[in-house]
Short mmCIF file of C-alpha atoms in Angstrom, two decimals:
data_model
loop_
_atom_site.label_atom_id
_atom_site.label_comp_id
_atom_site.label_asym_id
_atom_site.label_seq_id
_atom_site.Cartn_x
_atom_site.Cartn_y
_atom_site.Cartn_z
CA UNK V 29 -181.74 -59.69 -14.58
CA UNK V 30 -181.82 -58.66 -18.25
CA UNK V 31 -181.98 -54.86 -18.85
CA UNK V 32 -182.08 -52.79 -22.05
CA UNK V 33 -180.96 -49.23 -22.32
CA UNK V 34 -182.13 -46.65 -24.91
CA UNK V 35 -180.39 -43.70 -24.14
CA UNK V 36 -182.13 -41.37 -26.82
CA UNK V 37 -185.63 -40.27 -25.97
CA UNK V 38 -185.84 -38.87 -29.60
CA UNK V 39 -183.75 -38.54 -32.87
CA UNK V 40 -184.25 -36.16 -35.63
CA UNK V 41 -182.82 -37.07 -39.08
CA UNK V 42 -183.46 -35.43 -42.81
CA UNK V 43 -184.75 -37.74 -45.34
CA UNK V 44 -182.13 -39.87 -47.41
CA UNK V 45 -179.74 -39.40 -44.55
CA UNK V 46 -178.45 -42.42 -42.25
CA UNK V 47 -179.29 -42.54 -38.60
CA UNK V 48 -178.04 -44.74 -35.65
CA UNK V 49 -180.25 -45.50 -32.73
CA UNK V 50 -178.45 -46.73 -29.72
CA UNK V 51 -179.15 -49.82 -27.58
CA UNK V 52 -177.02 -51.49 -24.87
CA UNK V 53 -178.09 -54.39 -23.08
CA UNK V 54 -177.06 -56.47 -19.93
CA UNK V 55 -177.11 -60.22 -19.54
CA UNK V 56 -175.19 -62.91 -17.61
CA UNK V 57 -176.50 -65.52 -20.17
CA UNK V 58 -174.03 -66.53 -23.20
CA UNK V 59 -176.92 -67.26 -25.44
CA UNK V 60 -179.34 -64.50 -26.33
CA UNK V 61 -181.08 -62.70 -29.12
CA UNK V 62 -181.45 -59.26 -29.84
CA UNK V 63 -184.28 -57.65 -31.72
CA UNK V 64 -185.44 -54.16 -33.27
CA UNK V 65 -189.08 -53.59 -33.53
CA UNK V 66 -190.75 -50.44 -34.98
CA UNK V 67 -193.93 -48.97 -33.56
CA UNK V 68 -195.91 -46.48 -35.75
CA UNK V 69 -198.79 -44.51 -34.18
CA UNK V 70 -201.12 -47.30 -34.92
CA UNK V 71 -199.64 -49.50 -32.25
CA UNK V 72 -198.48 -52.50 -34.09
CA UNK V 73 -194.92 -53.62 -33.21
CA UNK V 74 -193.33 -54.18 -36.41
CA UNK V 75 -190.10 -56.64 -36.63
CA UNK V 76 -187.23 -55.13 -38.21
CA UNK V 77 -184.09 -57.33 -37.47
CA UNK V 78 -182.49 -59.98 -35.32
CA UNK V 79 -179.15 -60.73 -33.94
CA UNK V 80 -178.11 -63.93 -32.11
CA UNK V 81 -175.59 -63.75 -29.93
CA UNK V 82 -173.42 -66.47 -31.51
CA UNK V 83 -173.73 -64.73 -34.89
CA UNK V 84 -170.42 -63.42 -36.16
CA UNK V 85 -171.57 -61.01 -38.72
CA UNK V 86 -173.62 -57.88 -38.14
CA UNK V 87 -177.50 -58.71 -39.24
CA UNK V 88 -178.67 -56.65 -42.11
CA UNK V 89 -182.25 -56.16 -43.72
CA UNK V 90 -182.82 -54.04 -46.50
CA UNK V 91 -182.17 -50.36 -45.17
CA UNK V 92 -181.70 -51.57 -41.51
CA UNK V 93 -178.43 -52.85 -40.16
CA UNK V 94 -177.68 -54.27 -36.63
CA UNK V 95 -174.27 -52.88 -35.25
CA UNK V 96 -173.37 -55.71 -32.82
CA UNK V 97 -170.45 -55.30 -30.65
CA UNK V 98 -170.60 -57.96 -28.12
CA UNK V 99 -167.79 -57.16 -25.93
CA UNK V 100 -169.37 -53.64 -25.46
CA UNK V 101 -173.01 -55.05 -25.07
CA UNK V 102 -174.36 -52.82 -27.60
CA UNK V 103 -176.57 -53.45 -30.44
CA UNK V 104 -177.30 -50.10 -32.42
CA UNK V 105 -179.70 -49.96 -35.21
CA UNK V 106 -178.61 -48.11 -38.40
CA UNK V 107 -181.33 -47.06 -40.61
CA UNK V 108 -179.73 -46.12 -44.10
CA UNK V 109 -181.46 -43.69 -46.66
CA UNK V 110 -184.24 -42.50 -43.97
CA UNK V 111 -187.80 -42.30 -45.29
CA UNK V 112 -190.52 -40.26 -44.16
CA UNK V 113 -192.47 -43.27 -43.19
CA UNK V 114 -189.56 -44.12 -40.83
CA UNK V 115 -191.13 -41.75 -38.39
CA UNK V 116 -192.10 -44.14 -35.37
CA UNK V 117 -191.03 -45.25 -32.01
CA UNK V 118 -188.20 -47.88 -32.13
CA UNK V 119 -187.59 -50.34 -29.50
CA UNK V 120 -184.64 -52.68 -28.72
CA UNK V 121 -185.37 -56.11 -27.14
CA UNK V 122 -183.59 -58.97 -25.95
CA UNK V 123 -184.42 -62.56 -25.28
CA UNK V 124 -182.12 -64.88 -23.21
CA UNK V 125 -181.43 -68.37 -24.01
CA UNK V 126 -182.17 -70.09 -27.42
CA UNK V 127 -185.38 -72.02 -26.83
CA UNK V 128 -187.22 -69.64 -28.95
CA UNK V 129 -189.41 -68.56 -26.33
CA UNK V 130 -190.20 -65.32 -27.40
CA UNK V 131 -190.07 -63.63 -23.55
CA UNK V 132 -188.72 -60.31 -24.59
CA UNK V 133 -187.33 -57.39 -22.15
CA UNK V 134 -187.74 -53.98 -24.06
CA UNK V 135 -185.95 -50.82 -23.62
CA UNK V 136 -188.12 -47.49 -23.46
CA UNK V 137 -187.73 -46.62 -27.02
CA UNK V 138 -186.35 -44.03 -29.31
CA UNK V 139 -188.87 -41.83 -31.11
CA UNK V 140 -187.41 -41.07 -34.67
CA UNK V 141 -188.64 -38.13 -36.92
CA UNK V 142 -187.70 -37.87 -40.28
CA UNK V 143 -188.04 -34.34 -41.83
CA UNK V 144 -188.36 -33.71 -45.64
CA UNK G 14 -205.51 -60.73 -43.42
CA UNK G 15 -203.18 -63.29 -42.16
CA UNK G 16 -201.92 -61.23 -39.29
CA UNK G 17 -202.60 -61.30 -35.47
CA UNK G 18 -205.80 -59.95 -34.79
CA UNK G 19 -206.97 -58.14 -31.58
CA UNK G 20 -210.34 -56.94 -30.63
CA UNK G 21 -211.41 -54.64 -29.52
CA UNK G 22 -209.01 -52.10 -30.67
CA UNK G 23 -210.13 -49.51 -28.10
CA UNK G 24 -211.91 -50.01 -24.74
CA UNK G 25 -213.01 -47.53 -22.27
CA UNK G 26 -214.51 -48.93 -18.95
CA UNK G 27 -215.44 -47.73 -15.43
CA UNK G 28 -213.33 -48.46 -12.54
CA UNK G 29 -214.49 -51.84 -10.85
CA UNK G 30 -216.05 -53.25 -14.33
CA UNK G 31 -214.55 -56.42 -15.90
CA UNK G 32 -213.09 -56.28 -19.31
CA UNK G 33 -212.14 -59.26 -21.77
CA UNK G 34 -209.84 -59.03 -24.96
CA UNK G 35 -209.31 -61.42 -27.49
CA UNK G 36 -206.47 -62.25 -29.74
CA UNK G 37 -206.43 -64.48 -32.84
CA UNK G 38 -203.02 -65.60 -33.72
CA UNK G 39 -201.37 -66.23 -37.11
CA UNK G 40 -202.66 -69.85 -38.13
CA UNK G 41 -200.71 -72.67 -37.05
CA UNK G 42 -198.63 -70.66 -34.74
CA UNK G 43 -198.26 -72.56 -31.47
CA UNK G 44 -197.05 -70.09 -29.31
CA UNK G 45 -198.95 -66.90 -28.22
CA UNK G 46 -197.75 -64.26 -25.86
CA UNK G 47 -199.43 -61.14 -24.02
CA UNK G 48 -197.75 -58.00 -23.25
CA UNK G 49 -198.79 -54.65 -21.63
CA UNK G 50 -197.47 -51.35 -22.54
CA UNK G 51 -197.86 -48.37 -20.59
CA UNK G 52 -197.46 -44.82 -21.81
CA UNK G 53 -193.78 -44.00 -22.65
CA UNK G 54 -192.51 -47.62 -21.89
CA UNK G 55 -191.67 -50.57 -24.03
CA UNK G 56 -194.13 -53.57 -23.71
CA UNK G 57 -193.87 -55.54 -20.74
CA UNK G 58 -194.03 -59.62 -20.81
CA UNK G 59 -197.43 -60.88 -18.98
CA UNK G 60 -197.91 -64.58 -20.05
CA UNK G 61 -197.17 -67.13 -22.51
CA UNK G 62 -199.04 -70.29 -24.13
CA UNK G 63 -197.71 -73.23 -25.87
CA UNK G 64 -200.76 -74.47 -27.85
CA UNK G 65 -203.20 -74.66 -24.90
CA UNK G 66 -200.96 -74.93 -21.94
CA UNK G 67 -200.17 -71.47 -20.09
CA UNK G 68 -196.33 -72.14 -19.46
CA UNK G 69 -195.16 -68.80 -17.62
CA UNK G 70 -197.11 -65.92 -15.90
CA UNK G 71 -195.18 -62.56 -15.01
CA UNK G 72 -195.25 -61.11 -11.61
CA UNK G 73 -197.07 -58.17 -13.28
CA UNK G 74 -200.34 -60.75 -13.80
CA UNK G 75 -202.00 -60.21 -10.56
CA UNK G 76 -204.85 -62.43 -9.27
CA UNK G 77 -207.53 -60.15 -11.20
CA UNK G 78 -205.87 -61.15 -14.58
CA UNK G 79 -206.62 -64.22 -16.13
CA UNK G 80 -205.56 -65.63 -19.61
CA UNK G 81 -206.67 -68.56 -21.60
CA UNK G 82 -206.34 -70.22 -24.93
CA UNK G 83 -209.10 -72.99 -24.71
CA UNK G 84 -208.20 -74.85 -28.06
CA UNK G 85 -204.77 -73.83 -28.68
CA UNK G 86 -206.07 -71.19 -31.19
CA UNK G 87 -207.40 -67.75 -30.09
CA UNK G 88 -206.83 -66.45 -26.61
CA UNK G 89 -208.72 -64.18 -24.31
CA UNK G 90 -207.16 -61.86 -21.28
CA UNK G 91 -209.88 -60.89 -18.89
CA UNK G 92 -209.20 -58.28 -16.08
CA UNK G 93 -211.76 -58.30 -13.22
CA UNK G 94 -212.51 -55.35 -11.13
CA UNK G 95 -210.34 -52.94 -13.42
CA UNK G 96 -208.49 -50.19 -11.63
CA UNK G 97 -206.94 -46.89 -13.08
CA UNK G 98 -203.54 -48.48 -13.10
CA UNK G 99 -204.68 -50.99 -15.73
CA UNK G 100 -205.25 -48.36 -18.46
CA UNK G 101 -202.51 -49.66 -21.05
CA UNK G 102 -201.90 -50.95 -24.46
CA UNK G 103 -202.31 -54.94 -24.36
CA UNK G 104 -200.33 -56.63 -27.10
CA UNK G 105 -200.86 -60.04 -28.30
CA UNK G 106 -198.11 -61.87 -30.29
CA UNK G 107 -197.39 -65.14 -31.71
CA UNK G 108 -194.65 -67.28 -32.88
CA UNK G 109 -194.35 -70.46 -34.93
CA UNK G 110 -193.22 -72.66 -32.09
CA UNK G 111 -189.96 -73.92 -33.78
CA UNK G 112 -186.89 -74.69 -32.01
CA UNK G 113 -185.74 -71.32 -32.82
CA UNK G 114 -188.12 -68.72 -33.56
CA UNK G 115 -186.29 -65.36 -34.68
CA UNK G 116 -189.36 -63.18 -34.34
CA UNK G 117 -192.82 -62.84 -32.83
CA UNK G 118 -195.50 -61.34 -34.80
CA UNK G 119 -197.39 -58.47 -32.84
CA UNK G 120 -201.06 -57.52 -33.43
CA UNK G 121 -202.13 -53.88 -33.28
CA UNK G 122 -203.19 -54.04 -29.67
CA UNK G 123 -206.22 -53.28 -27.44
CA UNK G 124 -205.95 -49.90 -25.80
CA UNK G 125 -207.67 -50.09 -22.44
CA UNK G 126 -208.67 -46.95 -20.47
CA UNK G 127 -210.12 -47.00 -16.94
CA UNK G 128 -212.15 -44.01 -15.91
#
């Protein structure tokens, strides 16, 4: 069975600094996708970044990058130059297979607080 | 607004009552998903539609839950005889339905409180 583990319930970072949010996963499938979502207090899940299991390069989207270490089964999110608006819950998620079927398994999340 | 729309945003109901939530996906998205999120947890998959066909249901979706997507556009999620354990955020998401979707777009959710 799939499993996503986020071991950091909360993280604090100062504005303009970089922060890494940890995510490890467990799957027996060779083909899978890894996602990070941001959930502000409004409740909406905002897609941040995607990494396919066969992608050789780490995914990047603006200030977000995904540090994908396949052998260690980790997919950490790196946020560079943190902003006050980055304060939110962050969820790592996984999809098995490559059918595009977005049945995602989510971790328990990490609450990020960015201070001035 | 071209995002996923969910109504109502908040619902308070008495135990035993029936409730219905609506989700309007992004136009022309073939796939629609329902997730449930309880306090302190990540969302959990409930069910999935490809156009009007409901293709998968989670074990979490008891007999009291029913979801429909009658014309392949909007979807409804009904909970009959609500219980306090049903209190949660119900999230809807949609995706284009291409061979390899790389993201699902979520709505802002409906927060249900059963008293």
